[in-house]
Short mmCIF file of C-alpha atoms and ligand atoms in Angstrom, two decimals:
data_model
loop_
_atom_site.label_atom_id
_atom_site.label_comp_id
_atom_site.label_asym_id
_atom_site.label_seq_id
_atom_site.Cartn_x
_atom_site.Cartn_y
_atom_site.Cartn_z
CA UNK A 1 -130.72 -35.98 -44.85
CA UNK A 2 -131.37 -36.00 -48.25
CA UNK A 3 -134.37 -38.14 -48.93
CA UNK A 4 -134.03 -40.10 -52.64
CA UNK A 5 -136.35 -40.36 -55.30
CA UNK A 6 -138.87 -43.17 -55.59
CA UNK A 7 -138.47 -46.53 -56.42
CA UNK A 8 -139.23 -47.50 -60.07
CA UNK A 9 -142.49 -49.91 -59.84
CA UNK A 10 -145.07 -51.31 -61.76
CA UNK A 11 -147.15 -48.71 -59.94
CA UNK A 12 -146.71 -47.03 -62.93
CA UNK A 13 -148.39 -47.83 -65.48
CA UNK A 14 -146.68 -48.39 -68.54
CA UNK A 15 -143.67 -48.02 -67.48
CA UNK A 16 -140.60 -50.94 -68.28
CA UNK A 17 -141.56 -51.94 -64.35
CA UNK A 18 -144.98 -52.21 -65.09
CA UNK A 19 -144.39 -54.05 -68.44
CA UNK A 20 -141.66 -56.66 -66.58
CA UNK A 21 -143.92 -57.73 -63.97
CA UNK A 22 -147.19 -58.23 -66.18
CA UNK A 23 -145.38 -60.01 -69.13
CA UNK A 24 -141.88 -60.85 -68.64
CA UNK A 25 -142.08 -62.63 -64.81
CA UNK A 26 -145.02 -64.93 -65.87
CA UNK A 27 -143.29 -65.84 -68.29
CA UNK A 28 -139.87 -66.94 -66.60
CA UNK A 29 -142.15 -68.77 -63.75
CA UNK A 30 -144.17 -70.88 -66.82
CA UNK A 31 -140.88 -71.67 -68.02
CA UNK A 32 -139.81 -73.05 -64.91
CA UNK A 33 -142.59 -74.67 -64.31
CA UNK A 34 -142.00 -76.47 -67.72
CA UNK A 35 -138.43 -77.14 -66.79
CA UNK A 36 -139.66 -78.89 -63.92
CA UNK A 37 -141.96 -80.78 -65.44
CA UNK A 38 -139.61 -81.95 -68.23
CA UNK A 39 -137.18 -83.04 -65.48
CA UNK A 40 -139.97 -85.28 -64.18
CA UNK A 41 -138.11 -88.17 -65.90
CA UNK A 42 -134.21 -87.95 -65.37
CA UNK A 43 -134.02 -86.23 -62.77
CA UNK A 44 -137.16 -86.26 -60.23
CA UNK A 45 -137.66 -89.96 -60.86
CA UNK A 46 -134.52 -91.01 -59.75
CA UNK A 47 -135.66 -90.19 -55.91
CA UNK A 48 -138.75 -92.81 -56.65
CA UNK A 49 -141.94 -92.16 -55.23
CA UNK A 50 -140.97 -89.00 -53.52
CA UNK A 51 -139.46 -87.10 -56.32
CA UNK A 52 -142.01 -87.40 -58.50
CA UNK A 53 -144.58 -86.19 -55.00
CA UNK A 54 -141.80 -83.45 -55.00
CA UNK A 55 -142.05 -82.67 -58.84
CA UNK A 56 -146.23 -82.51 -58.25
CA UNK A 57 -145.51 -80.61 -55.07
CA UNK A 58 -143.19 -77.76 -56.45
CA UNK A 59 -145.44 -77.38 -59.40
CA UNK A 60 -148.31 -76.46 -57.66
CA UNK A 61 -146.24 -73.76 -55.17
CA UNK A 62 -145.01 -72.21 -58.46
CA UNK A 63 -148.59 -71.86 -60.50
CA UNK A 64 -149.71 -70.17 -57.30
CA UNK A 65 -147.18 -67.81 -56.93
CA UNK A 66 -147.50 -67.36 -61.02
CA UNK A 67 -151.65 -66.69 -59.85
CA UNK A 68 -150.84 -64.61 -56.65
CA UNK A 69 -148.88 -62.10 -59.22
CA UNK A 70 -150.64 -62.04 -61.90
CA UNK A 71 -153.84 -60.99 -59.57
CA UNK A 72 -151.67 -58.38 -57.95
CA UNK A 73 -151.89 -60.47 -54.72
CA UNK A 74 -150.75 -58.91 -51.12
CA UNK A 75 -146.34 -60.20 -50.95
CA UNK A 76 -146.24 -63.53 -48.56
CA UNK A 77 -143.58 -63.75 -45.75
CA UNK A 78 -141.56 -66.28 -46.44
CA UNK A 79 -142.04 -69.91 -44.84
CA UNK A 80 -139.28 -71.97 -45.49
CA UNK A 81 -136.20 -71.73 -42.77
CA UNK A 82 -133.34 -70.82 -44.71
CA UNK A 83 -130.50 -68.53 -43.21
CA UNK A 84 -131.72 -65.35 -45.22
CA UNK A 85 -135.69 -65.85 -44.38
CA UNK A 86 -135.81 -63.40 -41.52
CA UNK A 87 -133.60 -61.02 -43.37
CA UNK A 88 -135.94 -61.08 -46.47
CA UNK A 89 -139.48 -61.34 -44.03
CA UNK A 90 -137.98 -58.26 -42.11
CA UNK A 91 -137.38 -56.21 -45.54
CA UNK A 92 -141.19 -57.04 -45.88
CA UNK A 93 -142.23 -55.30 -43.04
CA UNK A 94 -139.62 -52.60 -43.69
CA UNK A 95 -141.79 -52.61 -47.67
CA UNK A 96 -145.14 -52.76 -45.69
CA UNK A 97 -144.44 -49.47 -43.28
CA UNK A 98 -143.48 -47.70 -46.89
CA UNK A 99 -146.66 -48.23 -48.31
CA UNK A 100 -149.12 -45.01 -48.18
CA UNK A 101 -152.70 -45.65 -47.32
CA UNK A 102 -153.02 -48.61 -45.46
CA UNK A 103 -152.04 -50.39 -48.87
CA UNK A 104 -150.15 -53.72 -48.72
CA UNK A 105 -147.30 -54.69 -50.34
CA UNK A 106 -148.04 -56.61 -53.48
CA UNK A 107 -146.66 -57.32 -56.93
CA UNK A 108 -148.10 -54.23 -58.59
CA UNK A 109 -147.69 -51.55 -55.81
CA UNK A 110 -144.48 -51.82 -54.55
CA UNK A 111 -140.44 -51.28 -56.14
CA UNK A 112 -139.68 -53.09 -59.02
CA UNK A 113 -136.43 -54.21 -57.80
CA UNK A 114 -137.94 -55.80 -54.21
CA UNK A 115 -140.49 -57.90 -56.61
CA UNK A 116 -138.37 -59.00 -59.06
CA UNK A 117 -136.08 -60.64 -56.25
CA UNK A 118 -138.49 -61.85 -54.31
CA UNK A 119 -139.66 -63.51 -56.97
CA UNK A 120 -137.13 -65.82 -57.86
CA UNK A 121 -136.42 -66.27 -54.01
CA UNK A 122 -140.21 -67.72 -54.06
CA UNK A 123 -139.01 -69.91 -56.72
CA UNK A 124 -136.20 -71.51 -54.51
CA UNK A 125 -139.17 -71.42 -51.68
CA UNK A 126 -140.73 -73.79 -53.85
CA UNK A 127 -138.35 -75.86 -54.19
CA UNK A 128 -136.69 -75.98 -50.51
CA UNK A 129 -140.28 -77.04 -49.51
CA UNK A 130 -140.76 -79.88 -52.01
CA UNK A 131 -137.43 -82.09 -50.83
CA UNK A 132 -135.79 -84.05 -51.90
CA UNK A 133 -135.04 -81.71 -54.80
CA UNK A 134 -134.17 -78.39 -53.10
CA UNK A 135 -131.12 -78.31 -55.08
CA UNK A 136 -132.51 -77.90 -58.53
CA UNK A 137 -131.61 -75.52 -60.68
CA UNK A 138 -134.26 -74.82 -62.96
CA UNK A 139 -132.09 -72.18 -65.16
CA UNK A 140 -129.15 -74.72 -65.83
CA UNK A 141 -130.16 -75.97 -69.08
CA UNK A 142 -130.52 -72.56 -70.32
CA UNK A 143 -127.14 -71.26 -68.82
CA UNK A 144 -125.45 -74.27 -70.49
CA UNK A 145 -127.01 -74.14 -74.07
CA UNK A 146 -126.12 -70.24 -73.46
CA UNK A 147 -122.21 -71.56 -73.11
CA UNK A 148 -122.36 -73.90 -76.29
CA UNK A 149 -124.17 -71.19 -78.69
CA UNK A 150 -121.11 -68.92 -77.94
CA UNK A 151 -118.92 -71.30 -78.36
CA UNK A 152 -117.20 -70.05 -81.63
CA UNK A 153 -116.78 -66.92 -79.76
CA UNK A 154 -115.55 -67.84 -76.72
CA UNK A 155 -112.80 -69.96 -78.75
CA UNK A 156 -111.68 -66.67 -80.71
CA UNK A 157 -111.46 -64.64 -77.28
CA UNK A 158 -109.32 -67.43 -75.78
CA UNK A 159 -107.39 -67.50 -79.03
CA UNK A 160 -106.80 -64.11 -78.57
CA UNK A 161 -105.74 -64.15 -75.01
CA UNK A 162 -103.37 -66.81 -75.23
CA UNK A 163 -101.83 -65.28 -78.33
CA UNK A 164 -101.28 -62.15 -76.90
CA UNK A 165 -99.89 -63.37 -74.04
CA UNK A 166 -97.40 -65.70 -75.82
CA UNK A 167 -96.25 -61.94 -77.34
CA UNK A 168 -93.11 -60.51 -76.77
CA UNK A 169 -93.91 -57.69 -76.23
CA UNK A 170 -96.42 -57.59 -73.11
CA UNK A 171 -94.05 -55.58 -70.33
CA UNK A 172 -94.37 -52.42 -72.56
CA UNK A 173 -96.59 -50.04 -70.64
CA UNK A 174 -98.61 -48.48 -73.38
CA UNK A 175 -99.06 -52.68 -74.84
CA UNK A 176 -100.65 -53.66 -71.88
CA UNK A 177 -102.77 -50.49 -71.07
CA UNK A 178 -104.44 -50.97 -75.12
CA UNK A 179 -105.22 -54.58 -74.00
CA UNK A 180 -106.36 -53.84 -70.50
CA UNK A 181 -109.17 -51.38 -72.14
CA UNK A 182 -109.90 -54.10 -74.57
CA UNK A 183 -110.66 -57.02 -72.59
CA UNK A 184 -112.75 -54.63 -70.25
CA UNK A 185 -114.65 -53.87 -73.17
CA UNK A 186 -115.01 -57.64 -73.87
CA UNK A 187 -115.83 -58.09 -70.52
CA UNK A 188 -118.68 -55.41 -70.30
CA UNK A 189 -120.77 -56.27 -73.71
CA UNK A 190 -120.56 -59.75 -72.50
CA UNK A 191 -123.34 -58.03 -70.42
CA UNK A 192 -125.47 -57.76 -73.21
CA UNK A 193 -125.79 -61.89 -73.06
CA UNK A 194 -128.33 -62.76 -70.15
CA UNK A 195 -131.24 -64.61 -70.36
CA UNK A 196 -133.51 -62.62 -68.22
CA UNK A 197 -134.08 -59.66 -71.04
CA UNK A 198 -135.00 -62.32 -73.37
CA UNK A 199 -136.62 -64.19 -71.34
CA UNK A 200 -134.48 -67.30 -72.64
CA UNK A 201 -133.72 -66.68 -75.90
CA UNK A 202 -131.02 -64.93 -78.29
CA UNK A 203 -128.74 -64.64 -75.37
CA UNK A 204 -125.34 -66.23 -76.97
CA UNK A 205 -122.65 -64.44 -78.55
CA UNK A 206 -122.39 -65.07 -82.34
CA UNK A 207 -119.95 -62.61 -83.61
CA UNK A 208 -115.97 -62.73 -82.86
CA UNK A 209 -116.11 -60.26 -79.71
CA UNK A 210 -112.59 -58.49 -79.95
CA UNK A 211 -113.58 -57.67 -83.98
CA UNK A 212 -116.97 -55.79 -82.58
CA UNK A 213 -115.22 -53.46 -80.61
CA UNK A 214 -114.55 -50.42 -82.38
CA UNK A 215 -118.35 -50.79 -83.96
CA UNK A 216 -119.29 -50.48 -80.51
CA UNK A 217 -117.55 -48.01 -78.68
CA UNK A 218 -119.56 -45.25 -79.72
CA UNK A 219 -122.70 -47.07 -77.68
CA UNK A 220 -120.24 -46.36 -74.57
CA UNK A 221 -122.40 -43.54 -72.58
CA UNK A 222 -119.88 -42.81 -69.85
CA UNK A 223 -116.21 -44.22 -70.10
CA UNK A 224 -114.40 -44.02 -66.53
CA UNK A 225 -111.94 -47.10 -68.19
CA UNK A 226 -108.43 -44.51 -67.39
CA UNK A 227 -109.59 -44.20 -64.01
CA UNK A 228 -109.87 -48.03 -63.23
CA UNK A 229 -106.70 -48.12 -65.11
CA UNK A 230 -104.92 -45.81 -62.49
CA UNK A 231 -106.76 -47.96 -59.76
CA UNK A 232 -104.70 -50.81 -61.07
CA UNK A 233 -101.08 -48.95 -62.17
CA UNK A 234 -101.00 -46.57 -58.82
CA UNK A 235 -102.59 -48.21 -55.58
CA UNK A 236 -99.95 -49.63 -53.25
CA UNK A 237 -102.16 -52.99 -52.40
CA UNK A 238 -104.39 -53.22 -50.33
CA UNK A 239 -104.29 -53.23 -46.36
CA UNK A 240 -100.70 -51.10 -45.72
CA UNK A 241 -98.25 -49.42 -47.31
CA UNK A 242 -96.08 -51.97 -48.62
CA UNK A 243 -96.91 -52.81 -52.44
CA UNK A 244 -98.32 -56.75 -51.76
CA UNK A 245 -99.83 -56.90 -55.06
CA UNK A 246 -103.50 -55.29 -56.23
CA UNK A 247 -106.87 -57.36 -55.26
CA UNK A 248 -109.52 -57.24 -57.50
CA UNK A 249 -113.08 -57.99 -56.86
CA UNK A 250 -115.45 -58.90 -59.34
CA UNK A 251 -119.18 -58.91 -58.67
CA UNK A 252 -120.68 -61.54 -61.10
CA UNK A 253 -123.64 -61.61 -63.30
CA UNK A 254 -124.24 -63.95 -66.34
CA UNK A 255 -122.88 -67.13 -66.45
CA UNK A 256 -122.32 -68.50 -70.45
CA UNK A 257 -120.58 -66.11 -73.01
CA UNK A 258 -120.62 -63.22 -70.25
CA UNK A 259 -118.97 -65.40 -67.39
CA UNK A 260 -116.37 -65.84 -69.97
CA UNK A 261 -115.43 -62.54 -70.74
CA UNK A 262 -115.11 -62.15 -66.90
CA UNK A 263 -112.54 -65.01 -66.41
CA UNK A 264 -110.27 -63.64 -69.68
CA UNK A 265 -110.23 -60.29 -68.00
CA UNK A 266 -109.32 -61.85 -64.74
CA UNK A 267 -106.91 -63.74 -66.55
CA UNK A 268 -105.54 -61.07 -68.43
CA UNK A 269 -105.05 -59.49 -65.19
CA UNK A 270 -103.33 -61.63 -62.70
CA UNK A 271 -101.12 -62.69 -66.24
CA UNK A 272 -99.16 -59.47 -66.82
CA UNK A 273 -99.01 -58.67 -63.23
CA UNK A 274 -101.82 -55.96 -63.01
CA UNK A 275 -103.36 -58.05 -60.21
CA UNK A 276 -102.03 -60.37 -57.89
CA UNK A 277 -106.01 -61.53 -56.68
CA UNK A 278 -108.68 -61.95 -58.13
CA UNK A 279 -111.86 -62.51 -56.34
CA UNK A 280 -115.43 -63.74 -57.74
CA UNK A 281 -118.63 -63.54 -56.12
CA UNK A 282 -121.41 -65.12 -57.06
CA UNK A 283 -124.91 -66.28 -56.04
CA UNK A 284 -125.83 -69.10 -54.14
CA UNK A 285 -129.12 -69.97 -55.12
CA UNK A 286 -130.44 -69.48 -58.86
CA UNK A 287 -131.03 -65.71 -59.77
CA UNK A 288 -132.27 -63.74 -62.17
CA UNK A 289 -132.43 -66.76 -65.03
CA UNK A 290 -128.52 -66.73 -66.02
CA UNK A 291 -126.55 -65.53 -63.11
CA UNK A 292 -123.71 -67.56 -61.36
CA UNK A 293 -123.73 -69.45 -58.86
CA UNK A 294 -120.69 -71.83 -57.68
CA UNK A 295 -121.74 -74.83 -59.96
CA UNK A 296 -122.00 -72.55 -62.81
CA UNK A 297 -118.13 -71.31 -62.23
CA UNK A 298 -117.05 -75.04 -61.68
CA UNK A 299 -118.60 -75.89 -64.56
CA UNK A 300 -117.44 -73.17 -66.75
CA UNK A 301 -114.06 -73.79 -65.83
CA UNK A 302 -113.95 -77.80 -66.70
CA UNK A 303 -115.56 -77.21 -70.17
CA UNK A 304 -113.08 -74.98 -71.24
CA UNK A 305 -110.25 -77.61 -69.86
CA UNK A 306 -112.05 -80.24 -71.50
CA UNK A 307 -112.35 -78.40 -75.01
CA UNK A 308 -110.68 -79.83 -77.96
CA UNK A 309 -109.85 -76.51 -79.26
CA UNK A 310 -106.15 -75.80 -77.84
CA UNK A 311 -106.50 -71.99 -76.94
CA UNK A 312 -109.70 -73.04 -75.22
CA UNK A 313 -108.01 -75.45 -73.21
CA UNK A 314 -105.18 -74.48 -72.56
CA UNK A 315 -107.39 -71.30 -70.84
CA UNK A 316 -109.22 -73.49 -69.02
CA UNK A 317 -106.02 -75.38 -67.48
CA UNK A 318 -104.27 -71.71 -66.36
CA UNK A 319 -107.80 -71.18 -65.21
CA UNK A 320 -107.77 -73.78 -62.93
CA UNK A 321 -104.15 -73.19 -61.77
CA UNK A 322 -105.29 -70.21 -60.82
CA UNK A 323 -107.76 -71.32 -58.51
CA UNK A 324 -105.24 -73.82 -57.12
CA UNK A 325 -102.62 -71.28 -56.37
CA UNK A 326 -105.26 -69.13 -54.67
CA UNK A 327 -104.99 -66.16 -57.13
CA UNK A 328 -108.72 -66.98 -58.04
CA UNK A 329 -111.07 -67.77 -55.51
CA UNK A 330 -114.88 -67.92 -55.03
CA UNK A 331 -117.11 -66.18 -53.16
CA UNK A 332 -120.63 -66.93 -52.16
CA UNK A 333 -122.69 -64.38 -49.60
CA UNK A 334 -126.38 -64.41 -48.74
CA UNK A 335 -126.42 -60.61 -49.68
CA UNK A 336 -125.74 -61.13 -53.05
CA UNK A 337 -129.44 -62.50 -53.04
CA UNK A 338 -131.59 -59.79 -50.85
CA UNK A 339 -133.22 -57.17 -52.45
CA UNK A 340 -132.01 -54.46 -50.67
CA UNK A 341 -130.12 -51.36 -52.48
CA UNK A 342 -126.13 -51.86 -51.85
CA UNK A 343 -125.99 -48.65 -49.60
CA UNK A 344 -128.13 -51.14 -47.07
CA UNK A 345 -125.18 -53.48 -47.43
CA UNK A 346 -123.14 -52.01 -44.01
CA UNK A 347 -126.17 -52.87 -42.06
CA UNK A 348 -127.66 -55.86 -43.32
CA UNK A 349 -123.96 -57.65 -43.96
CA UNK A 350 -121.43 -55.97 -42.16
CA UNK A 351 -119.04 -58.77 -42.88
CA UNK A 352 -119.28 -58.65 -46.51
CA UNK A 353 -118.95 -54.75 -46.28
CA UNK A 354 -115.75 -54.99 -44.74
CA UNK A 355 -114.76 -58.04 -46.56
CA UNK A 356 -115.08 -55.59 -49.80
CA UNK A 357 -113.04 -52.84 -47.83
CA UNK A 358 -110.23 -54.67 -48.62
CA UNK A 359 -110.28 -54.58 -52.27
CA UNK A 360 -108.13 -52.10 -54.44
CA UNK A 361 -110.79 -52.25 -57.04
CA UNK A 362 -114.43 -53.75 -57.48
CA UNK A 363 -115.81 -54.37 -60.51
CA UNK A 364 -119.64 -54.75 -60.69
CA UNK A 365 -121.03 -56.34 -64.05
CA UNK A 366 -124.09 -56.25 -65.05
CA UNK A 367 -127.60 -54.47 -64.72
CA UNK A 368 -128.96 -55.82 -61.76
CA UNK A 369 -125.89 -55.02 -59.86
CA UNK A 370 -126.43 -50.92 -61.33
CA UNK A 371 -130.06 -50.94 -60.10
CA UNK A 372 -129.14 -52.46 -56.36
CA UNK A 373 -126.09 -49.96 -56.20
CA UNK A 374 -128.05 -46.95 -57.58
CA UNK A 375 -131.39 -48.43 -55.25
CA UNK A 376 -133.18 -48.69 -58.77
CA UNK A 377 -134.25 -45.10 -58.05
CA UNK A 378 -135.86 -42.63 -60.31
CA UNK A 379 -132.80 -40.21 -60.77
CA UNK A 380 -132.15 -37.14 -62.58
CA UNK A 381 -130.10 -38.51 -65.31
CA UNK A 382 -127.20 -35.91 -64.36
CA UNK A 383 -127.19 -36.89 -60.65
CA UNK A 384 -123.57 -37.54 -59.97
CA UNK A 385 -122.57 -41.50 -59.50
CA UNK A 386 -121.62 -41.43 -56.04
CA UNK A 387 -124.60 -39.34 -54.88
CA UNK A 388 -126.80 -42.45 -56.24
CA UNK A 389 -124.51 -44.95 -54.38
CA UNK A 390 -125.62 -43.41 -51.31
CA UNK A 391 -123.02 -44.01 -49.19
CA UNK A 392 -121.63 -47.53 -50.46
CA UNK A 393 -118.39 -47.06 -51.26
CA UNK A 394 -115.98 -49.82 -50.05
CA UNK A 395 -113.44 -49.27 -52.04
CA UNK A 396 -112.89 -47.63 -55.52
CA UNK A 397 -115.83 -49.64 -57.35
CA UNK A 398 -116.67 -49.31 -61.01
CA UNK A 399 -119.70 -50.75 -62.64
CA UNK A 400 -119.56 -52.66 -66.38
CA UNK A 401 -122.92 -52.61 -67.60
CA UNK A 402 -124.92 -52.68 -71.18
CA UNK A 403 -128.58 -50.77 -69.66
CA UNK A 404 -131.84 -53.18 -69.11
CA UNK A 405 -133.73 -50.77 -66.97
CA UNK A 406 -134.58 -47.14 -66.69
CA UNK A 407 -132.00 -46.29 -64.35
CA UNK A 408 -128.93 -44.27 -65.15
CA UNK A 409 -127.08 -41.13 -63.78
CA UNK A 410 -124.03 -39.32 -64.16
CA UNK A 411 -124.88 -38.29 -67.71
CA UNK A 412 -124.06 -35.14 -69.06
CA UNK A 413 -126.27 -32.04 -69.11
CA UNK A 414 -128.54 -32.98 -72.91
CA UNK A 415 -127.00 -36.24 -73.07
CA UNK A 416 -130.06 -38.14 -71.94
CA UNK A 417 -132.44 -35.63 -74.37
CA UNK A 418 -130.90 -36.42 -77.15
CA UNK A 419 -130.48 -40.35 -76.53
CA UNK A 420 -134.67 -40.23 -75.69
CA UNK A 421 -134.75 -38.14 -78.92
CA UNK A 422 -132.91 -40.56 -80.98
CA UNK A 423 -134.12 -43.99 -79.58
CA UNK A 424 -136.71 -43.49 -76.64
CA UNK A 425 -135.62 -47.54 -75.48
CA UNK A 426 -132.21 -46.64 -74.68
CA UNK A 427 -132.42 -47.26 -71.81
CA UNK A 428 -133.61 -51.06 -71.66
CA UNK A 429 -132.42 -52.56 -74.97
CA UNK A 430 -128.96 -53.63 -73.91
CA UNK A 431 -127.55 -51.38 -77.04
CA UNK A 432 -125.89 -48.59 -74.81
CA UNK A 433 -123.60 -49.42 -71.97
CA UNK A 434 -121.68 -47.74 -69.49
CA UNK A 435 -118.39 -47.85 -67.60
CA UNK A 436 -118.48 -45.70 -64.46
CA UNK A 437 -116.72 -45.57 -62.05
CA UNK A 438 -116.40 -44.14 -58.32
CA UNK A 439 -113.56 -43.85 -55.63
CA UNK A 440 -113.29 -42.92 -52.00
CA UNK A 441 -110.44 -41.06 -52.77
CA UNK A 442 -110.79 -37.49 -54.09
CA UNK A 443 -109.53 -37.16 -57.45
O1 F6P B 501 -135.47 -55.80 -66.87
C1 F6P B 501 -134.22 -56.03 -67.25
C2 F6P B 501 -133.77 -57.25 -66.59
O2 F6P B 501 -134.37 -58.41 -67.04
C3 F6P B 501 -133.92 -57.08 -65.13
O3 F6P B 501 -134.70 -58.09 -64.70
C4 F6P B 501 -132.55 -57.12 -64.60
O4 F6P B 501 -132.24 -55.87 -64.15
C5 F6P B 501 -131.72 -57.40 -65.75
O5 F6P B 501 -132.44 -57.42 -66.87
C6 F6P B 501 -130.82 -58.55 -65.65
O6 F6P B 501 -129.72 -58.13 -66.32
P1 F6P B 501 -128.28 -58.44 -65.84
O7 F6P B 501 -128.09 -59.89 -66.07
O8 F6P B 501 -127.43 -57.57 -66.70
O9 F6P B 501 -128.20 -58.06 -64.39
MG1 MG B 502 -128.07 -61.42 -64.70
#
């Protein structure tokens, strides 16, 4: 058995790991902590007495866990009785028998990727254990002023999409392959919009995002997009021989501008017949600042019904026929928020394993989703993909994703050298990207 490389951590000093959890996670925690307390008002108040004991209550959880990381405090098991807290206070242990020298786990010791997570699953600790307000999201405001700020971009991509679907000419082969590539394109530096890099701000799209991408192909480090385009054109459906029609997953990230981009491809898709399903999964509690959970999809959907702008609207009504007739569905699973690397997925969710077994195609956005299915490893830059996936391979998978961390493989021989050489960040601005892809089947 080959054993991988270590885990990127804050062990080392310095590093983008290091930097993350000194500056940027205090940071998102006093920011929810504000959020809360600006709630106190309209929202916690309207539970009476109790909210506002709740609002108190949650507040103090959260500036200890801020305290308990900034000192470089010993991980807590979890307390709260959720239906993931045994999974997460066994991956604990699982940390704890990892650590050399009688160490403990704690913030500044052990993988990045484990702390980060656990992290925000403290934060919905917090909150489960201050009732009645469990249920509040404390990175909705953002996600929403995240949708508006794009807003002149999001109308020019639905523009766009409803224009070129109203075209004659979208049967042609070659037609629909150009437009395929371009609303992946849109789709991946949509990635570049989350509020986690900036900690909450600059995170909405300004420009028109079809008109950017020539500028920014050459920022593409890997391009697998003709190999997700034979997924699409050649696979017989999933499940049998008969051709039933091509089921797409897509693994969610950002919701805002980003979530967007997702839905046109998606829609774009099941239009002009590549798919027949398309399949979203998202979060189920808040994650990571801006991802999606359920609400976040809902709402998405009904603003863009509800816009006056009649390319945005008329999206959002096809959008929602689509989730009536089933081609679009929703997807929560608990696994979505563990921290374990994908390749653990077979054992720690069998279901959702085979669930994904089904698919023709999965599409991961987003950098999170490349650390967990690369195990946010320290990798030779020129590893192959599927070495790094270790295993997970459920289907032919392909992840869209601008680069936040110091992960990335299946690079060329040099290719990395010269990047460092050029611009040593490249690999945690969100200026580069990649679109890689990986397939059961041999090629
Ligand atoms: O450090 C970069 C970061 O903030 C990480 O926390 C996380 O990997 C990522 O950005 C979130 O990005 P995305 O929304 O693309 O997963
Ligand atoms: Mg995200």
């Amino acid at each position: 058995v080959l054993i991988p490389p270590p885990s990127l951590s804050a062990k080392y000093e310095g590093s983008f790991a290091y930097l993350t959890v000194r500056d940027r996670l205090p940071l998102i925690l006093t920011k929810v902590i504000d959020t809360i307390h600006r709630n106190k008002n309209n929202f916690f108040e309207k539970h009476g007495e109790v909210g506002v004991d709740a609002e108190k209550r949650a507040i103090s959880f959260l500036s200890k866990l801020r305290n308990e990381l900034q000192t470089d405090k010993p991980v807590l098991l979890l307390t709260d009785s959720a239906d993931d807290t045994e999974a997460w206070n066994r991956y604990m242990q699982r940390q704890q028998d990892l650590m050399e020298d009688g160490q403990l786990v704690s913030w500044f010791k052990s993988p990045w990727l484990y702390v980060e997570c656990y992290m925000y699953r403290r934060i919905q600790e917090a909150l489960w254990l201050s009732p009645p307000i469990g249920d509040f999201d404390a990175f909705k405001e953002g996600k929403t002023s995240s949708f508006f700020e794009s807003q002149q971009a999001i109308i020019s991509l639905c523009t766009y999409l409803r224009e070129i679907l109203a075209s004659t000419d979208n049967t042609n082969k070659k037609w629909l392959f150009e437009h395929f590539f371009r609303f992946l394109q849109v789709s991946l530096w949509g990635n570049r919009c989350d509020l986690s890099i900036s900690a909450g701000q600059e995170n909405s799209q300004k420009s028109n995002p079809i008109d950017c991408l020539a500028d920014l192909q050459q920022f593409i480090l890997v391009d697998d997009s003709d190999k997700v385009w034979s997924v699409l054109t050649s696979v017989q459906g999933s499940g049998g021989t008969e051709k039933t029609g091509i089921r797409v997953d897509i693994i969610l990230d950002n919701a805002g501008f980003e979530l967007v981009t997702d839905l046109v491809l998606a829609d774009f898709m099941v239009s002009v017949g590549l798919a027949k399903e398309v399949r979203f999964h998202g979060k189920s509690i808040p994650w990571y600042v801006s991802d999606v959970n359920k609400q976040d999809f809902d709402w998405t959907i009904s603003q863009t019904t509800a816009s006056n702008h009649k390319h945005m609207s008329s999206c959002g009504v096809q959008w929602k026929r689509h989730v009536k007739d089933g081609a679009w569905s929703y997807h929560n699973h608990r696994f979505w928020t563990l921290p374990h690397e994908f390749c653990d997925m077979p054992a720690e969710a069998a279901d959702l394993y085979s669930t994904l077994q089904g698919s023709d195609l999965i599409l991961f956005k987003g950098d999170l989703n490349y650390r967990r299915l690369t195990g946010d490893r320290m990798w030779e830059h020129t590893v192959p993909f599927g070495r790094a996936l270790r295993g997970f391979l459920p289907a032919p998978l392909c992840s869209l994703r601008t680069l936040k961390a110091n992960v990335q493989v299946g690079l060329q021989p040099g290719q990395a050298e010269k990047l460092t050489s050029q611009d040593p960040e490249w690999m945690i601005r969100g200026k580069y990207a990649v679109i890689q892809f990986c397939s059961p089947l041999k090629e």
